[in-house]
Tab-separated table of C-alpha atoms and ligand atoms in Angstrom:
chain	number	residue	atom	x	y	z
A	1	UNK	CA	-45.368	-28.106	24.649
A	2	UNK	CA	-42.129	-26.745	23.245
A	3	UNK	CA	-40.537	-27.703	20.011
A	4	UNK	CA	-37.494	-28.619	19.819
A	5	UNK	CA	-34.776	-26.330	18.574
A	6	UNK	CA	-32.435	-27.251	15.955
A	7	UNK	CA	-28.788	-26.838	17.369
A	8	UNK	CA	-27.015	-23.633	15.859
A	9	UNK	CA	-24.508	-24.623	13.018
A	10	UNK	CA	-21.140	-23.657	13.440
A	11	UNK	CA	-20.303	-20.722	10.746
A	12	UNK	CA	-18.110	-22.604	7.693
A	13	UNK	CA	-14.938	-21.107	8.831
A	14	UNK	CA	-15.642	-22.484	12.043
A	15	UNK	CA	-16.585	-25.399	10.997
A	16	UNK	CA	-13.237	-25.529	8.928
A	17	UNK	CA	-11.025	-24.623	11.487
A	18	UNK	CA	-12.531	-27.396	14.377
A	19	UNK	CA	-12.140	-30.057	11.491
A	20	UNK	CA	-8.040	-29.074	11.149
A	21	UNK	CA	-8.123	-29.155	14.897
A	22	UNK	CA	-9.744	-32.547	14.953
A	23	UNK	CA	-7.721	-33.886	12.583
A	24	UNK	CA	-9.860	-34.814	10.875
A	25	UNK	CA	-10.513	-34.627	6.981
A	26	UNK	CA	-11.597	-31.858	4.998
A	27	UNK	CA	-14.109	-33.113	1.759
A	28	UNK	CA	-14.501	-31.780	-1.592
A	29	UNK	CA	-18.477	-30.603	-0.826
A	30	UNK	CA	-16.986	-29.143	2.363
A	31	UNK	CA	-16.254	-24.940	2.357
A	32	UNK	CA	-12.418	-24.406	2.739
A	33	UNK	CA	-10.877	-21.081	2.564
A	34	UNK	CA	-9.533	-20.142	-0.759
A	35	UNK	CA	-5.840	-20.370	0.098
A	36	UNK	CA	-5.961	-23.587	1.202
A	37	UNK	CA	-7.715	-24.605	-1.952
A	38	UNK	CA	-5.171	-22.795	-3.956
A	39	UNK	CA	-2.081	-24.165	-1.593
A	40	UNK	CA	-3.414	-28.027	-2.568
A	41	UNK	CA	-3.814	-27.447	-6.384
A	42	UNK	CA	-0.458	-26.631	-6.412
A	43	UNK	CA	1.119	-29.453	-4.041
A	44	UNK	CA	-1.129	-31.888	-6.049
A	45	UNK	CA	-0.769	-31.019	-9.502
A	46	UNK	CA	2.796	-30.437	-8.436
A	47	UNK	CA	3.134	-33.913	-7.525
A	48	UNK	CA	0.858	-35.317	-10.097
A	49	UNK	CA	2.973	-33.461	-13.014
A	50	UNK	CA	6.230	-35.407	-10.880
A	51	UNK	CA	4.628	-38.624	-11.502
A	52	UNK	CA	4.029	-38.096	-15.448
A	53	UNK	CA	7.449	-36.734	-15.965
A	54	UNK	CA	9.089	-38.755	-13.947
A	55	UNK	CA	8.193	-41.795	-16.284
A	56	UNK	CA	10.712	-40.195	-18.846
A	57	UNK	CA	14.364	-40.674	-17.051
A	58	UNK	CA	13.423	-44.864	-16.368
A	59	UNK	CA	11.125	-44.964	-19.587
A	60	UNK	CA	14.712	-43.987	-21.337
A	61	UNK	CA	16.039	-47.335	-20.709
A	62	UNK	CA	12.872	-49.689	-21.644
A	63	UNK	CA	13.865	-50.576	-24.841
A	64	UNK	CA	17.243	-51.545	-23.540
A	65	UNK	CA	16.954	-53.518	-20.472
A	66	UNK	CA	19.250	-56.254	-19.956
A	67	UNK	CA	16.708	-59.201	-20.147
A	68	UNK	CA	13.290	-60.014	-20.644
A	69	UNK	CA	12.744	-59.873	-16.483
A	70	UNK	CA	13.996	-56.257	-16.311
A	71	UNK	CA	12.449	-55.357	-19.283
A	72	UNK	CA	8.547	-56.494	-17.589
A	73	UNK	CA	9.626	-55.321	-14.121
A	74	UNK	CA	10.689	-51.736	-15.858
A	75	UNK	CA	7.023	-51.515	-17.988
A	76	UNK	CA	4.825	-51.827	-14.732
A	77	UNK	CA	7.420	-49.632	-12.800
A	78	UNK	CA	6.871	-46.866	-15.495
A	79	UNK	CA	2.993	-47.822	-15.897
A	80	UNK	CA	2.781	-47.660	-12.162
A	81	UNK	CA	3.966	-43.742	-12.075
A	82	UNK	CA	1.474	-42.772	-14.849
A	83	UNK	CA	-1.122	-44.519	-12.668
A	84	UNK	CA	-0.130	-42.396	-9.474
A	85	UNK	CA	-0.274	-39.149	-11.639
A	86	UNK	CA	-3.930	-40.334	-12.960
A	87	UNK	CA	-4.731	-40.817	-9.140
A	88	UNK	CA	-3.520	-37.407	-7.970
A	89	UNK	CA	-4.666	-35.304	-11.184
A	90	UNK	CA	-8.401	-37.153	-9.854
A	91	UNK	CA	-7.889	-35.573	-6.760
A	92	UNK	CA	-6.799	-32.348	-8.008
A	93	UNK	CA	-9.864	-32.381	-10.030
A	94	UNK	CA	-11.844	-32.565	-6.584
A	95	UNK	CA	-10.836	-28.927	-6.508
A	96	UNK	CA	-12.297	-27.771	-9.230
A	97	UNK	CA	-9.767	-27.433	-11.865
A	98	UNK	CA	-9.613	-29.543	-14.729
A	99	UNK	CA	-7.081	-31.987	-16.152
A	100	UNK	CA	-6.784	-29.749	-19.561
A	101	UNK	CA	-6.282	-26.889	-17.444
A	102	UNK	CA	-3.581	-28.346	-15.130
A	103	UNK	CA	-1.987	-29.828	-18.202
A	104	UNK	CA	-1.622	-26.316	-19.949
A	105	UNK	CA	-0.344	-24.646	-16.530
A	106	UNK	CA	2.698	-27.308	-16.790
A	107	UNK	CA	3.136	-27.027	-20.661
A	108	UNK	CA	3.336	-23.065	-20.572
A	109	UNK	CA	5.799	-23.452	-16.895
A	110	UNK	CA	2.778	-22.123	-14.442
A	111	UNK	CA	3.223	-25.452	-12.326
A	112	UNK	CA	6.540	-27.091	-11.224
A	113	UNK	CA	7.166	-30.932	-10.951
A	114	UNK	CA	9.747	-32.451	-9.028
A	115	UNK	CA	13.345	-31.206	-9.756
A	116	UNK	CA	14.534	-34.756	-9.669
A	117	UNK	CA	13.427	-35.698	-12.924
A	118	UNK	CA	15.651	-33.052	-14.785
A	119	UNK	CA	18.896	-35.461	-13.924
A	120	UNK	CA	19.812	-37.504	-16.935
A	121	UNK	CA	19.888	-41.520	-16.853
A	122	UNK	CA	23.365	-42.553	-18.172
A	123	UNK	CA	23.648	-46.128	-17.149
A	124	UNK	CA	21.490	-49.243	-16.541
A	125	UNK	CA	21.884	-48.811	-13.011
A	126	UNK	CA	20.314	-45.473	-12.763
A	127	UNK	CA	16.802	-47.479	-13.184
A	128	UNK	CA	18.092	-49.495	-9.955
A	129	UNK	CA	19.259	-46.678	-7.951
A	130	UNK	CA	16.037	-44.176	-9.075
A	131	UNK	CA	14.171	-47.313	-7.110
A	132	UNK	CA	16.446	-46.891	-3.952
A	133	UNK	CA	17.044	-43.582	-3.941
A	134	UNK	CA	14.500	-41.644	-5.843
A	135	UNK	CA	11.579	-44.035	-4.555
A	136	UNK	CA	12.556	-43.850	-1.009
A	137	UNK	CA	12.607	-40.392	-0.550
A	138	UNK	CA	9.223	-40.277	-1.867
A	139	UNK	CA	7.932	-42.729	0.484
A	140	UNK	CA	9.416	-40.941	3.389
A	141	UNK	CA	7.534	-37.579	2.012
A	142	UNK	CA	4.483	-39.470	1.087
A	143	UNK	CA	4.066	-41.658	4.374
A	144	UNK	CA	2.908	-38.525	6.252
A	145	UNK	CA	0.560	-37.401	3.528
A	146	UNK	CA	-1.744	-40.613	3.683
A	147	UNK	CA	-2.620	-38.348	7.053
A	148	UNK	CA	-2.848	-35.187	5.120
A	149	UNK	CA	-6.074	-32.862	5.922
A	150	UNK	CA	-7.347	-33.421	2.825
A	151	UNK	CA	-9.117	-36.240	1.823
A	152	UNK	CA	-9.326	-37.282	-1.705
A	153	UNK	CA	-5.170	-36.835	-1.907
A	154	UNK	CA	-4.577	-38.654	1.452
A	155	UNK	CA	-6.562	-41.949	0.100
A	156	UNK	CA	-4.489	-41.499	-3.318
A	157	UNK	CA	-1.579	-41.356	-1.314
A	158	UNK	CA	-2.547	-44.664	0.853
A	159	UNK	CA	-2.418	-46.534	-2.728
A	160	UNK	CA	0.625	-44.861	-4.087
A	161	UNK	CA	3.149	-45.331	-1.085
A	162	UNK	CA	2.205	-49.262	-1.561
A	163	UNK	CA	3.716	-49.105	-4.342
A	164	UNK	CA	6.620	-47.119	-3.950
A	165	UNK	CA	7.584	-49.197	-1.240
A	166	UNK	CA	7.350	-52.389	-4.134
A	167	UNK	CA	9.396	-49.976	-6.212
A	168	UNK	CA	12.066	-49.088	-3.757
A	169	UNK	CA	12.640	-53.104	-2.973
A	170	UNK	CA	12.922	-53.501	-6.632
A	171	UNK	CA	15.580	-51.106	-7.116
A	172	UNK	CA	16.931	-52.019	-4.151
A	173	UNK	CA	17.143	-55.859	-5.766
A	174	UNK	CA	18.427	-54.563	-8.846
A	175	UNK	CA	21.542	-52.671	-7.510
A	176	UNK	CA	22.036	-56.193	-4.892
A	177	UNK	CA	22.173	-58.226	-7.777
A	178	UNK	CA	24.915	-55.700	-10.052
A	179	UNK	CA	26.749	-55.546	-6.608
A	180	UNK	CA	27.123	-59.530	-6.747
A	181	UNK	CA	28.265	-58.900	-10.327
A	182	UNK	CA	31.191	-58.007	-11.870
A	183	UNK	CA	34.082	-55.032	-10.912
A	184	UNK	CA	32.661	-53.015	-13.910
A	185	UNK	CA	28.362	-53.542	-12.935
A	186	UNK	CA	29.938	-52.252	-9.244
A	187	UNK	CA	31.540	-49.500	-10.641
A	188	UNK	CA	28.355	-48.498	-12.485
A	189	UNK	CA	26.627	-49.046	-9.279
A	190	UNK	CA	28.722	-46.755	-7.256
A	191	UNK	CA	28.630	-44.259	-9.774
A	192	UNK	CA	25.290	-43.666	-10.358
A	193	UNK	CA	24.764	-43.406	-6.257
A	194	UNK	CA	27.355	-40.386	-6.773
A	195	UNK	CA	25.257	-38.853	-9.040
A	196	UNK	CA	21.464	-38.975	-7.764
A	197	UNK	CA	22.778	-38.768	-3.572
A	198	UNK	CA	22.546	-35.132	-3.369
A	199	UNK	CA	19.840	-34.644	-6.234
A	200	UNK	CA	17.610	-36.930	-3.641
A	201	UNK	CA	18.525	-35.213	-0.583
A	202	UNK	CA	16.872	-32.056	-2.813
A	203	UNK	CA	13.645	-33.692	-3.728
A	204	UNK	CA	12.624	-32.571	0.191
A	205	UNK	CA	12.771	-28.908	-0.691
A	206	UNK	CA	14.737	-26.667	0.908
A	207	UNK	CA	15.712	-25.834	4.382
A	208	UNK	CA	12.993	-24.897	6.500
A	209	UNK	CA	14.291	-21.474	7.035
A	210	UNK	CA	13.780	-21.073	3.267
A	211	UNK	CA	10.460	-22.569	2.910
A	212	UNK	CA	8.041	-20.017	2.049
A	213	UNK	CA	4.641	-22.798	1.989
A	214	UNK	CA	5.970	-24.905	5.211
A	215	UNK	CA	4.575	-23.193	8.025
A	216	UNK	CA	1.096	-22.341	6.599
A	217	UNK	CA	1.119	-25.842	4.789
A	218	UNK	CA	2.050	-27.456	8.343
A	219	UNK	CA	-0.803	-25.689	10.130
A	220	UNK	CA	-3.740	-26.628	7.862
A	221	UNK	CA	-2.393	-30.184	7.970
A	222	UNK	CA	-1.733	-30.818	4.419
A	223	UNK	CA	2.099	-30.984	5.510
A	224	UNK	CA	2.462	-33.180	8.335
A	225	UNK	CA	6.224	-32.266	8.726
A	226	UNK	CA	8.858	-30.243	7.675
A	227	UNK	CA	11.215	-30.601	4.656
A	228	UNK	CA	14.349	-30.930	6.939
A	229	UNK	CA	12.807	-33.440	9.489
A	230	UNK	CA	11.841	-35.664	6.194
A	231	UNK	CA	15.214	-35.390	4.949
A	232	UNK	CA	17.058	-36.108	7.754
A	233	UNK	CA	14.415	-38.618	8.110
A	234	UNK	CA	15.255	-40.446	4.622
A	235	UNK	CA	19.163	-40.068	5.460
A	236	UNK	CA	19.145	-42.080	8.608
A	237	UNK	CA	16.817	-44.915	6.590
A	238	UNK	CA	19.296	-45.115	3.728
A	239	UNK	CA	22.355	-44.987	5.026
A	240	UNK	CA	22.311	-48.814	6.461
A	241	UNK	CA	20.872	-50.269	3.113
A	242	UNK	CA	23.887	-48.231	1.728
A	243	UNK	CA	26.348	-50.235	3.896
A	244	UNK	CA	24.578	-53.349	2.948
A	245	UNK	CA	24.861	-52.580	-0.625
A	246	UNK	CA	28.459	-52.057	-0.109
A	247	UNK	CA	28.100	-48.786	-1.565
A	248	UNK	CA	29.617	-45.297	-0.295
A	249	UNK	CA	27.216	-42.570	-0.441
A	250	UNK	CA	29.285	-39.299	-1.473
A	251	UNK	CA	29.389	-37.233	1.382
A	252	UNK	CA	32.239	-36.826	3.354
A	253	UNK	CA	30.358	-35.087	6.610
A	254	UNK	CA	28.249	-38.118	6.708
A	255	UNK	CA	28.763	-39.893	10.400
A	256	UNK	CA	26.461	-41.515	13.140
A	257	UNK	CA	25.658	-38.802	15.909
A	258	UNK	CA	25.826	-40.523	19.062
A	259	UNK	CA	23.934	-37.556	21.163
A	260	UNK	CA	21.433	-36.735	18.533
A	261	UNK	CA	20.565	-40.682	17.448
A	262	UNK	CA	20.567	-39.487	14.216
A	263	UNK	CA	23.374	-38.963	11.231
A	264	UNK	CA	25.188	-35.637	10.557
A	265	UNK	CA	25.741	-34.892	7.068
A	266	UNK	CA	26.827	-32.214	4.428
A	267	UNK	CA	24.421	-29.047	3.293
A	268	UNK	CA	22.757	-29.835	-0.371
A	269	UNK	CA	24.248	-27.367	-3.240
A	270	UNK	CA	21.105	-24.793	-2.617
A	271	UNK	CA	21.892	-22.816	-5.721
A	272	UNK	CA	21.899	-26.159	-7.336
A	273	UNK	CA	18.384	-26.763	-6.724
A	274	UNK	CA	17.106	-23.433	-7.261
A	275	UNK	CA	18.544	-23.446	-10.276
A	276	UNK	CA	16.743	-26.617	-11.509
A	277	UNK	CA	13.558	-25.827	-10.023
A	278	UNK	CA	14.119	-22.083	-12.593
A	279	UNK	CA	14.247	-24.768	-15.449
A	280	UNK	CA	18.184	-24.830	-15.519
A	281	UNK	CA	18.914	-28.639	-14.870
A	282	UNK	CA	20.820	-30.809	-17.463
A	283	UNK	CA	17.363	-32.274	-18.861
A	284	UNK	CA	14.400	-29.244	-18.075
A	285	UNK	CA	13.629	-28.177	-21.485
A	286	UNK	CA	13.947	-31.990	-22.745
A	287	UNK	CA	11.666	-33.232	-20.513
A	288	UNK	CA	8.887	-30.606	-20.937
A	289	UNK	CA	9.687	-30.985	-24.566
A	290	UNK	CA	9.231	-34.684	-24.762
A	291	UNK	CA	5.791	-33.913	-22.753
A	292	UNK	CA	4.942	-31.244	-25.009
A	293	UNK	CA	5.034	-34.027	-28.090
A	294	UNK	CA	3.083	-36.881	-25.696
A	295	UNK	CA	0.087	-34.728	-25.505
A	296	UNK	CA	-0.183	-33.397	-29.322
A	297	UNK	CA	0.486	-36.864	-30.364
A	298	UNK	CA	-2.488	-37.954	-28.265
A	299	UNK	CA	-4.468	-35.393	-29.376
A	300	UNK	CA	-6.246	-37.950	-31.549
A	301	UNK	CA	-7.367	-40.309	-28.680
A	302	UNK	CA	-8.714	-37.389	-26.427
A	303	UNK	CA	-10.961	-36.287	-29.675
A	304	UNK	CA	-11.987	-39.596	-30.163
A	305	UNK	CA	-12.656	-40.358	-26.553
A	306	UNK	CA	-15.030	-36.597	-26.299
A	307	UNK	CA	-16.815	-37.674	-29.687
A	308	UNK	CA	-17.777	-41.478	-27.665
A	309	UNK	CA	-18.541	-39.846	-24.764
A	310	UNK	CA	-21.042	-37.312	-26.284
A	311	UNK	CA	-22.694	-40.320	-28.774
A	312	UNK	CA	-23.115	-42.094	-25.415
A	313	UNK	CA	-24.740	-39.664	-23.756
A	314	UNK	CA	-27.083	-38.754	-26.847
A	315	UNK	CA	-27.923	-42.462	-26.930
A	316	UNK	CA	-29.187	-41.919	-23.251
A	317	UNK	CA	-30.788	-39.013	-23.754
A	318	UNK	CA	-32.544	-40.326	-26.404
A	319	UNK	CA	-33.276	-43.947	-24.773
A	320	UNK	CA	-34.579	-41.411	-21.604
A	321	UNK	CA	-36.721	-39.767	-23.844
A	322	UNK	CA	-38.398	-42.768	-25.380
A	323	UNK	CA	-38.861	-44.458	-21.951
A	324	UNK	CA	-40.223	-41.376	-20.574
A	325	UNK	CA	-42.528	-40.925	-23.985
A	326	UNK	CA	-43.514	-44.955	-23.508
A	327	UNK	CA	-44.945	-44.455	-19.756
A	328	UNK	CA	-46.807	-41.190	-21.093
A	329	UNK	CA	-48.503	-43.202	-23.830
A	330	UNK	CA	-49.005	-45.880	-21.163
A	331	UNK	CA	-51.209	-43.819	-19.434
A	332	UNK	CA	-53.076	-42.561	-21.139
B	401	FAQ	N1	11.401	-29.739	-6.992
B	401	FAQ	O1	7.971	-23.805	0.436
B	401	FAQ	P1	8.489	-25.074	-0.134
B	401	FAQ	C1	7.568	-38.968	-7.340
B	401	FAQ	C2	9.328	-25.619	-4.810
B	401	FAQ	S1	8.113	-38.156	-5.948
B	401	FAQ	C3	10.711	-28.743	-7.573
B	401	FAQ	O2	9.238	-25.966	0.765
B	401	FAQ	P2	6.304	-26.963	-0.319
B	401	FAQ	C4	7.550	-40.482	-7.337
B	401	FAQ	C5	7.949	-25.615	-4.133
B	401	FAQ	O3	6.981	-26.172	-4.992
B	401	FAQ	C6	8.311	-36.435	-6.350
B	401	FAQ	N2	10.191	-27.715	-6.852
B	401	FAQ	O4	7.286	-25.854	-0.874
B	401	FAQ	C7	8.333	-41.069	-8.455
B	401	FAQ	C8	7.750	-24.153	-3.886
B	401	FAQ	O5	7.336	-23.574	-5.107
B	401	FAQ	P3	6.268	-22.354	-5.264
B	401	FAQ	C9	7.092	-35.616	-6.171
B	401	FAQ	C10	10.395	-27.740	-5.523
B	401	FAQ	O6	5.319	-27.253	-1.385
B	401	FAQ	C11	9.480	-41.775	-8.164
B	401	FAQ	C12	9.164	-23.644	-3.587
B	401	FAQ	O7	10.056	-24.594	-4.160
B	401	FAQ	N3	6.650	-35.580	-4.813
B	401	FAQ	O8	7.217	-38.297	-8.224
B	401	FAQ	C13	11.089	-28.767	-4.876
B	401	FAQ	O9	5.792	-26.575	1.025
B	401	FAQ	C14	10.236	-42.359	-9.196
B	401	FAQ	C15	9.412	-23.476	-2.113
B	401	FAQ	O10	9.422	-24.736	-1.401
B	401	FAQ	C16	5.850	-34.602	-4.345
B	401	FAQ	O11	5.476	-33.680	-5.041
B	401	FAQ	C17	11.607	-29.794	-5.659
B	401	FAQ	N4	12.312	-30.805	-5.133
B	401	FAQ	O12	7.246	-28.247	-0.102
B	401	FAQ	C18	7.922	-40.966	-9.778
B	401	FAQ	C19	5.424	-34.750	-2.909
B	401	FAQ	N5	11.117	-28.490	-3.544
B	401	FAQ	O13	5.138	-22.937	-6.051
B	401	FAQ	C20	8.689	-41.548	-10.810
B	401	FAQ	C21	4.399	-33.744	-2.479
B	401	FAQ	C22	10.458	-27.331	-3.374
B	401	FAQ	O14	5.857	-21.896	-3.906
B	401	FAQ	C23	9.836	-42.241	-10.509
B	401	FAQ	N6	4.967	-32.436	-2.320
B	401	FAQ	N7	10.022	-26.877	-4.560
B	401	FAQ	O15	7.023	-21.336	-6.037
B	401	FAQ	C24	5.537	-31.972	-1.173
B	401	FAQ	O16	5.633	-32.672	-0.183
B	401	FAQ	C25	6.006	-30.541	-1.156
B	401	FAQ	O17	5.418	-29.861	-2.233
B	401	FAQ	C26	7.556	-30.374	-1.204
B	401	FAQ	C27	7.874	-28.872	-1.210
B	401	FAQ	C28	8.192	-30.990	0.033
B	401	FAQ	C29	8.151	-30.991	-2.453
């Protein structure tokens, strides 16, 4: 009688590569190489770092919202983002670094977060167009990472763009309702567009051609698509709402291109964005400032929080221990 023979097991890197191919998802308990590792803790924390800063430009304007309504809608907006940053700074932890340490790397400038939140918020109806604008070019960039190869930041993901997509209807709502306004709430309307239009169209990244992480990103399937295709993309979504608004978005190259089915419109200041992303922008040493305070002020709650957590798990210990001393006794 023979026995039967265990099939061989692919080597990890094998195993790796036919899971990419697959499509299917790559798990924290699952090898990876260490570049890929190292590509996602920085996309991740990246993002997760956008999320916490980004509460600061809309936060700005919480103690001075218009009504009681804004006001409420404006706190779960802002308590929504630090939710999506606790989400992705979970998944990030999947990988083996912790939240102290991916904390310090964007304190000391070692990890980026989205250039985007270095613009200033001058008017009330910044809040409504960072919904529109700001919150629909992250869904367009986030839709295709609910598919990403890895899995603990594709289910965050799945969670997050839900609520984006809330967020971008509320902004949307917001700037519909100053449009029915007065001449002066359309004038702030129109001029806040101005200022965040090509600040969004930069939240993509730059041009492919000039995209050092795109092709190896878009291979191991944590990129689904480029940075151009998104933006374009996000262009061709807005511009309608825009003309429904009754809004003109700042960009004189802008127009409907019959033989592509898609809109042509002006190059993004390049040196603009590179120049934010070096920690030049209007509000870069502010915001990471403002951070900087957060987490000393809360230095009290995370000491407080480790002292709990050890009593707790001395109190189990020492519950184990008499449970485990009680069925010795028993026995005997
Ligand atoms: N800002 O080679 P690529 C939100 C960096 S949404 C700053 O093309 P990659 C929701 C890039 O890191 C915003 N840095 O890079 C919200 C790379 O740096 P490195 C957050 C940028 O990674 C709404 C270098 O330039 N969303 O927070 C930017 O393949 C309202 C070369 O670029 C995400 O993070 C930029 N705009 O593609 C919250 C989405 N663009 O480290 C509150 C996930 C590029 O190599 C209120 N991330 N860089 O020196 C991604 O999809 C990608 O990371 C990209 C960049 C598309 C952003």
């Amino acid at each position: 009688m023979t026995t039967p023979q265990a099939a061989p097991q692919p080597a990890p890197a094998e195993q790796f590569e036919a899971t990419i191919a697959r499509n299917d998802r790559i798990e924290p308990r699952d090898w990876m190489p260490e570049a890929y590792r190292r590509t996602l803790v920085r996309q991740i924390a990246q993002h997760a770092h956008s999320e916490i800063i980004g509460m600061q430009p809309e936060g700005n304007w919480i103690t001075r919202a218009p009504s009681l309504r804004r006001k409420s809608i404006l706190l779960a907006k802002v308590q929504d983002e630090a939710g999506h940053g606790l989400y992705l700074y979970s998944a990030c932890e999947t990988l083996g670094v912790s939240r102290a340490e991916l904390t310090d790397m964007l304190l000391t400038g070692r990890q980026k977060y989205s250039s985007i939140f270095n613009y200033p918020t001058l008017s009330y109806a910044d809040v409504g167009t960072i919904g529109w604008l700001v919150d629909g070019a992250a869904i367009c960039n986030q839709v295709p990472l609910c598919r990403t190869s890895y899995g603990p930041y594709g289910r965050a993901m799945i969670r997050i763009c839900k609520e984006e997509s809330f967020h971008q209807r509320q902004g949307y709502e917001l700037l519909m309702t100053m449009m029915r306004g007065t001449a002066e709430q359309r004038r702030m309307v129109q001029e806040s567009v101005d200022r965040f239009w090509w600040p969004s169209l930069m939240m993509f990244g730059p041009p492919d051609a000039n995209s050092p992480n795109s092709e190896r990103s878009m291979a191991w399937g944590i990129k689904r698509n480029g940075n151009d295709e998104l933006r374009q993309r996000f262009v061709d979504m807005t511009v309608p709402q825009a003309e429904a608004l009754g809004v003109t978005l700042p960009d004189p190259d802008l127009r409907w291109n019959e033989e592509r089915g898609a809109h042509d419109f002006g190059e993004p200041d390049w040196s603009e964005l590179s120049a934010v992303i070096k920690g030049e922008g209007p509000c870069n040493a502010q915001r990471l400032a403002h951070r900087r305070r957060a987490h000393e002020d809360g230095a009290w709650v995370r000491e407080a929080a480790t002292a709990f957590a050890r009593r707790q798990a001395a109190r189990s210990g020492e519950a184990g221990r008499g449970e485990a001393g009680r069925g010795e006794g028993a026995g005997k």
